[in-house]
């Protein structure tokens, strides 16, 4: 079977020829665009938003609205921990200083309400003072709670100025600042610092690696240039989107690592294909055009799989997950454009400084490895499978939990304050739940009975209502000075439910479920921060099956359009799920169980917050399929050329394995920089993604893939008749040139289900 000499007549062939003809114009436009994107994208962080744990439409969000509209209050999101210098918060000097501090805080324009231990009234502890939940067990500490009204972005920006002024040492007391909003603010600040650190580490390290891979400085600079084009283009796109919708600041972190990673991946494959074409004797311009037609198609397919995987995050009703979808789609668009338009234009001009034959020892090594695997496919495949299943086994112990201050590094001020409260206070008033009973003010007995029943729920320290304070089913204090504010003008009654420290360290969703299960006046709603995080988790998990199904079905469809095979997409999906299982197993073993916590510098919580694994699933599934596309495309091309599946697999691996290894190494480096982050979420993203890329590029693609393809033989390319005809009609491929091998294949050949053209 003779090798085809001409590329097919299709859109990428036309694009390749256009880029060669207009290379100078394209480079000038790209340089101007890059400058503009850099200037505009540099201000992206200032226009991006911070998020809270809200699930739109849920019960807890409706409670937020009622609290704001009817009671003028809401979750206490700022806490001041006051420590008495004389060891007694009830001493006159400490009480006076505490009241003055509370009055100062109440005068801030963003503070809608405050409460403190020194508000007065009998807290039911027999010791005088105010609410016993706001006083430490040994009486040397007390709390002032406040609510800052506004968006997460506005309140945290204000706290950046307010918090340092509130944290103080003055005669009689010392003050530490904590609360959910302060914790979240410091998480955002830490993530922003980690973003800058990652940039400083990744760019020079990646450039050095690329010089070693390409052995040509110009090739390395062009490759990094495409990565930077993608990063800056994505940041600029995110900033533009932020003018119309909410976009999370954390999307910028993803833009950096994914933009560099995909831009470099795609550039590596296009430059390698250009070198192969040059090695056949083509001149520079002809080699560029053929490289775009060949590798460009594979790059487009790869980009489609990554974009589809991340676009499924739009199914979730949370803007910060939607922001990752925006970032992923923008990264793909800019990386693909940079690789198939800007880079070929540069190669057409400076290709002579990039030339180097794309052969060498690494390719021969992987070729021999593939042949060895296929000689004993059952043995090698079973061994690799056993290793992967062992690495994935911790996944069976996965526990999903809720985030807390341990997300931050030890010694961070808000974490220190929160841990001080947990150690010295019996209750956790910053995590108060709110039960709103509409129309209950006309039946105070019903309100009293409801508050009494709530106080009996395991994990509840006390309840407060217009009828008094209740603990363990008994009223321990009469209505206090603030009791009148617990009945709204609209006739709703408010019951505050203060949990114990033990409850907040245990099964928080179980506590929320227990409170919601109590018989209540009709229409009663339960909210508050613990309920919000619980509703967030429930909403997220309810949509996970839909997201997973969409990813699997759509990516299978994309692979079918590329290969025309039914078995190959199914096999690719199973192998990807296997590598993802290893990632989740590592998350459990490292971050849930705490192994390597000393090395990585974090505090294990015994559970995993669910949104980050969901994000990682979408990101890593797309990246894993990225390598699958490149490998399958080359194997498909070789099978069309030779008709020998085993030879096609070995040759395809020889051609792509060195590139996959290099690309994986660069992506591992990019993501691994976040292992040094002070935020546990980013550590999980960095470590987990780096691990799955490493496993995927070695055991999965280089052992299990050739083993399974060898075992399947000719069935690899099978598709039922209707699907063969469907692929012939809508399969995404370059049309073969007249008289080419592909065009002249006999129709009865079993591999007629394959696209008849060179892939990349």
Coordinates of C-alpha atoms in Angstrom, one line a residue, residues 233-572:
X233 CA -6.2 35.7 26.0
X234 CA -8.1 33.8 28.7
X235 CA -7.5 36.4 31.3
X236 CA -8.7 39.1 29.0
X237 CA -11.7 37.1 28.1
X238 CA -12.5 36.5 31.7
X239 CA -12.3 40.2 32.4
X240 CA -14.6 40.9 29.5
X241 CA -17.1 38.3 30.7
X242 CA -17.0 39.9 34.2
X243 CA -18.6 43.0 32.8
X244 CA -21.8 40.9 32.1
X245 CA -21.8 38.1 34.7
X246 CA -20.0 37.0 37.8
X247 CA -16.7 35.4 37.3
X248 CA -14.7 33.9 40.2
X249 CA -11.1 35.0 41.0
X250 CA -10.1 31.4 41.2
X251 CA -10.7 31.0 37.4
X252 CA -7.4 33.0 36.9
X253 CA -5.5 30.2 38.6
X254 CA -6.9 27.7 36.2
X255 CA -6.2 30.0 33.3
X256 CA -2.5 30.0 34.1
X257 CA -1.8 26.3 34.4
X258 CA -4.3 25.1 31.8
X259 CA -3.4 27.9 29.3
X260 CA 0.3 27.2 29.5
X261 CA -0.3 23.4 29.5
X262 CA -2.5 23.2 26.5
X263 CA -0.8 25.9 24.5
X264 CA 2.5 24.0 25.0
X265 CA 1.0 20.6 24.4
X266 CA -0.5 21.7 21.0
X267 CA 2.7 23.5 20.0
X268 CA 4.8 20.5 20.7
X269 CA 2.7 18.3 18.5
X270 CA 2.5 20.8 15.6
X271 CA 6.3 21.5 15.7
X272 CA 7.0 17.8 15.8
X273 CA 4.8 17.2 12.8
X274 CA 6.4 20.1 11.0
X275 CA 9.8 18.5 11.6
X276 CA 8.6 15.1 10.3
X277 CA 7.3 16.8 7.1
X278 CA 10.7 18.5 6.7
X279 CA 12.4 15.2 7.2
X280 CA 10.6 13.8 4.1
X281 CA 12.2 16.5 2.0
X282 CA 9.4 19.1 1.9
X283 CA 10.4 22.8 1.8
X284 CA 9.5 25.0 4.8
X285 CA 6.3 26.4 3.5
X286 CA 5.0 23.1 2.2
X287 CA 5.9 21.4 5.5
X288 CA 4.0 24.0 7.5
X289 CA 0.9 23.6 5.4
X290 CA 1.0 19.8 5.7
X291 CA 1.6 20.0 9.4
X292 CA -1.4 22.2 9.9
X293 CA -3.6 19.8 7.9
X294 CA -2.3 16.8 9.8
X295 CA -1.7 17.9 13.4
X296 CA -4.2 20.7 13.2
X297 CA -7.1 18.3 13.0
X298 CA -6.0 16.4 16.0
X299 CA -5.4 19.6 17.9
X300 CA -9.0 20.7 17.1
X301 CA -10.4 17.3 18.3
X302 CA -8.3 17.5 21.5
X303 CA -9.5 21.0 22.2
X304 CA -13.1 19.9 21.7
X305 CA -12.7 17.1 24.3
X306 CA -11.2 19.5 26.9
X307 CA -13.7 22.2 26.2
X308 CA -16.6 19.8 26.5
X309 CA -15.3 18.4 29.8
X310 CA -15.1 21.8 31.4
X311 CA -18.2 23.2 29.8
X312 CA -20.3 20.6 31.7
X313 CA -19.5 22.6 34.8
X314 CA -22.2 25.0 33.6
X315 CA -24.7 22.5 34.7
X316 CA -24.0 23.5 38.3
X317 CA -25.9 26.6 39.5
X318 CA -22.8 28.0 41.2
X319 CA -21.0 30.9 39.5
X320 CA -17.6 29.9 40.7
X321 CA -17.8 26.5 39.0
X322 CA -19.3 28.2 35.9
X323 CA -16.2 30.5 36.0
X324 CA -14.0 27.4 35.6
X325 CA -16.1 26.5 32.6
X326 CA -15.6 29.9 31.1
X327 CA -11.9 29.7 31.7
X328 CA -11.6 26.2 30.2
X329 CA -13.5 27.2 27.0
X330 CA -11.4 30.4 26.6
X331 CA -8.2 28.4 27.2
X332 CA -9.1 25.9 24.4
X333 CA -10.1 28.6 21.9
X334 CA -6.9 30.6 22.5
X335 CA -4.6 27.6 22.6
X336 CA -6.0 26.1 19.4
X337 CA -5.9 29.5 17.6
X338 CA -2.3 30.0 18.8
X339 CA -1.3 26.5 17.7
X340 CA -2.9 26.3 14.3
X341 CA -2.7 30.0 13.2
X342 CA 0.0 32.0 15.0
X343 CA 2.5 29.2 15.4
X344 CA 2.4 28.0 11.7
X345 CA 2.8 31.7 10.6
X346 CA 6.0 31.8 12.8
X347 CA 7.2 28.5 11.4
X348 CA 6.7 29.7 7.9
X349 CA 9.1 32.6 8.7
X350 CA 11.6 31.1 11.1
X351 CA 11.1 27.3 10.4
X352 CA 14.7 26.9 9.3
X353 CA 15.7 27.7 12.9
X354 CA 13.4 25.0 14.3
X355 CA 14.4 22.2 12.0
X356 CA 15.5 18.9 13.6
X357 CA 14.6 15.3 12.7
X358 CA 11.8 14.1 15.0
X359 CA 13.6 10.8 15.8
X360 CA 15.8 9.5 18.6
X361 CA 16.3 7.1 21.4
X362 CA 13.1 8.0 23.4
X363 CA 11.0 7.0 20.5
X364 CA 12.8 3.7 20.0
X365 CA 12.5 3.0 23.7
X366 CA 8.7 3.4 23.7
X367 CA 8.5 1.5 20.4
X368 CA 10.2 -1.5 22.0
X369 CA 8.1 -1.1 25.1
X370 CA 4.9 -1.2 23.0
X371 CA 6.0 -4.3 21.2
X372 CA 6.9 -6.0 24.5
X373 CA 3.5 -5.2 25.9
X374 CA 1.7 -6.5 22.9
X375 CA 3.7 -9.8 22.9
X376 CA 2.1 -10.5 26.3
X377 CA -0.9 -8.3 26.5
X378 CA -2.7 -10.3 29.2
X379 CA 0.2 -10.4 31.5
X380 CA 1.3 -6.8 31.1
X381 CA -2.2 -5.4 31.0
X382 CA -3.2 -7.4 34.2
X383 CA -0.1 -6.2 36.0
X384 CA -0.7 -2.5 35.1
X385 CA -4.4 -2.9 36.1
X386 CA -3.5 -4.4 39.4
X387 CA -1.1 -1.5 40.2
X388 CA -3.8 1.1 39.2
X389 CA -6.5 -0.6 41.2
X390 CA -4.2 -0.7 44.3
X391 CA -3.5 3.0 43.9
X392 CA -7.2 3.7 43.5
X393 CA -8.4 1.5 46.5
X394 CA -8.4 4.4 49.1
X395 CA -11.3 5.8 47.1
X396 CA -13.6 3.3 48.8
X397 CA -13.2 5.3 52.0
X398 CA -14.1 8.7 50.5
X399 CA -15.9 11.0 52.9
X400 CA -17.3 14.2 51.7
X401 CA -17.3 17.1 54.2
X402 CA -17.5 20.8 54.5
X403 CA -14.7 23.3 54.5
X404 CA -13.5 25.2 57.6
X405 CA -10.5 27.4 58.7
X406 CA -8.1 24.5 58.3
X407 CA -8.2 25.3 54.6
X408 CA -5.6 28.0 55.6
X409 CA -2.0 27.5 56.7
X410 CA -1.3 27.2 60.4
X411 CA -0.6 30.6 62.0
X412 CA -3.0 32.5 59.8
X413 CA -4.8 35.0 62.0
X414 CA -8.4 33.9 61.2
X415 CA -7.5 30.3 61.6
X416 CA -5.9 31.0 65.0
X417 CA -9.0 32.8 66.1
X418 CA -11.3 30.0 65.0
X419 CA -9.2 27.4 66.7
X420 CA -9.1 29.4 69.9
X421 CA -12.9 29.5 69.9
X422 CA -13.2 25.8 69.3
X423 CA -10.8 25.1 72.1
X424 CA -12.3 27.4 74.8
X425 CA -16.0 27.7 73.9
X426 CA -18.7 25.1 74.4
X427 CA -20.8 26.6 71.6
X428 CA -20.1 27.8 68.1
X429 CA -22.2 31.0 67.8
X430 CA -20.6 32.0 64.4
X431 CA -22.3 29.0 62.9
X432 CA -25.8 29.8 64.3
X433 CA -28.7 28.3 62.4
X434 CA -31.9 30.3 61.9
X435 CA -35.4 28.9 61.8
X436 CA -38.0 31.3 60.5
X437 CA -41.7 30.5 61.2
X438 CA -44.1 32.8 59.3
X439 CA -47.1 34.0 61.3
X440 CA -46.0 32.4 64.5
X441 CA -46.0 35.6 66.5
X442 CA -49.7 35.3 67.0
X443 CA -49.1 32.0 68.8
X444 CA -46.2 32.5 71.2
X445 CA -46.9 29.1 72.8
X446 CA -46.2 27.5 69.4
X447 CA -42.9 29.5 69.2
X448 CA -41.9 28.4 72.7
X449 CA -42.8 24.8 72.0
X450 CA -40.8 24.9 68.7
X451 CA -37.8 26.5 70.4
X452 CA -38.0 23.9 73.2
X453 CA -38.1 21.0 70.7
X454 CA -35.1 22.4 68.8
X455 CA -33.1 22.7 71.9
X456 CA -33.4 18.9 72.4
X457 CA -31.8 18.1 69.1
X458 CA -28.4 16.4 69.6
X459 CA -25.7 18.9 68.8
X460 CA -27.7 22.0 69.8
X461 CA -26.2 24.1 72.6
X462 CA -29.2 26.4 73.0
X463 CA -32.0 28.1 71.2
X464 CA -33.1 31.8 71.5
X465 CA -36.5 33.1 70.6
X466 CA -38.9 35.9 71.5
X467 CA -40.1 33.7 74.4
X468 CA -36.6 33.1 76.0
X469 CA -33.5 31.0 75.9
X470 CA -33.8 27.2 75.9
X471 CA -31.3 24.4 76.6
X472 CA -32.0 20.6 76.6
X473 CA -35.7 21.2 76.5
X474 CA -35.9 23.7 79.4
X475 CA -36.2 27.4 79.4
X476 CA -33.1 28.8 81.2
X477 CA -33.6 32.5 80.7
X478 CA -36.5 34.8 80.1
X479 CA -36.7 37.1 77.0
X480 CA -33.8 39.5 76.9
X481 CA -33.3 43.0 75.5
X482 CA -33.0 41.8 71.9
X483 CA -36.0 39.4 72.1
X484 CA -38.4 41.9 70.6
X485 CA -36.3 41.9 67.4
X486 CA -37.0 38.2 66.9
X487 CA -40.5 39.0 65.7
X488 CA -40.9 40.8 62.4
X489 CA -43.4 43.4 61.3
X490 CA -44.7 40.8 58.8
X491 CA -45.6 38.4 61.6
X492 CA -42.7 35.9 61.3
X493 CA -40.9 34.5 64.4
X494 CA -37.2 33.9 64.4
X495 CA -35.5 31.1 66.4
X496 CA -31.7 31.1 66.6
X497 CA -30.2 27.6 67.0
X498 CA -26.6 27.7 68.4
X499 CA -24.7 24.4 67.8
X500 CA -22.1 22.9 70.0
X501 CA -18.4 22.7 69.1
X502 CA -18.6 18.9 68.9
X503 CA -21.5 19.1 66.4
X504 CA -19.7 21.4 64.1
X505 CA -16.6 19.1 64.1
X506 CA -18.8 16.1 63.3
X507 CA -21.7 15.4 61.0
X508 CA -22.9 18.9 60.1
X509 CA -25.4 17.8 57.4
X510 CA -26.8 15.4 60.0
X511 CA -27.2 18.2 62.4
X512 CA -29.0 20.3 59.8
X513 CA -31.2 17.4 58.9
X514 CA -32.1 16.8 62.5
X515 CA -33.1 20.4 63.0
X516 CA -35.2 20.4 59.8
X517 CA -36.9 17.2 60.9
X518 CA -38.4 18.8 64.1
X519 CA -42.1 19.4 64.0
X520 CA -42.5 23.1 63.1
X521 CA -45.2 25.7 62.3
X522 CA -46.3 25.4 58.7
X523 CA -43.9 27.1 56.3
X524 CA -41.0 27.2 58.6
X525 CA -37.6 27.4 56.9
X526 CA -34.1 26.6 58.3
X527 CA -31.0 28.5 57.2
X528 CA -27.7 29.8 58.4
X529 CA -24.1 29.0 57.4
X530 CA -24.2 25.3 58.2
X531 CA -27.5 24.9 56.3
X532 CA -26.0 26.9 53.4
X533 CA -23.0 24.6 53.1
X534 CA -25.2 21.6 53.4
X535 CA -27.6 22.7 50.7
X536 CA -24.6 23.6 48.5
X537 CA -23.2 20.0 48.9
X538 CA -26.6 18.4 48.3
X539 CA -27.2 20.5 45.1
X540 CA -23.7 19.7 43.9
X541 CA -24.0 16.0 44.5
X542 CA -27.5 15.8 43.0
X543 CA -26.1 17.1 39.6
X544 CA -22.9 15.0 39.6
X545 CA -24.5 12.0 37.7
X546 CA -25.8 14.4 35.0
X547 CA -22.4 16.1 34.6
X548 CA -20.6 12.7 34.5
X549 CA -23.1 11.3 31.9
X550 CA -22.7 14.4 29.7
X551 CA -18.9 14.3 29.8
X552 CA -18.8 10.6 28.9
X553 CA -21.5 10.7 26.2
X554 CA -20.2 13.9 24.5
X555 CA -16.5 12.9 24.5
X556 CA -17.4 9.4 23.2
X557 CA -19.3 11.2 20.4
X558 CA -16.3 13.4 19.6
X559 CA -14.0 10.3 19.5
X560 CA -16.4 8.5 17.3
X561 CA -16.5 11.4 14.9
X562 CA -12.7 11.3 14.8
X563 CA -12.2 7.5 14.5
X564 CA -15.5 6.1 13.2
X565 CA -15.1 3.3 15.8
X566 CA -17.5 2.3 18.6
X567 CA -15.0 0.3 20.7
X568 CA -12.2 2.9 20.8
X569 CA -14.3 5.7 22.5
X570 CA -15.7 3.2 25.0
X571 CA -12.2 1.9 25.8
X572 CA -10.8 5.4 26.1

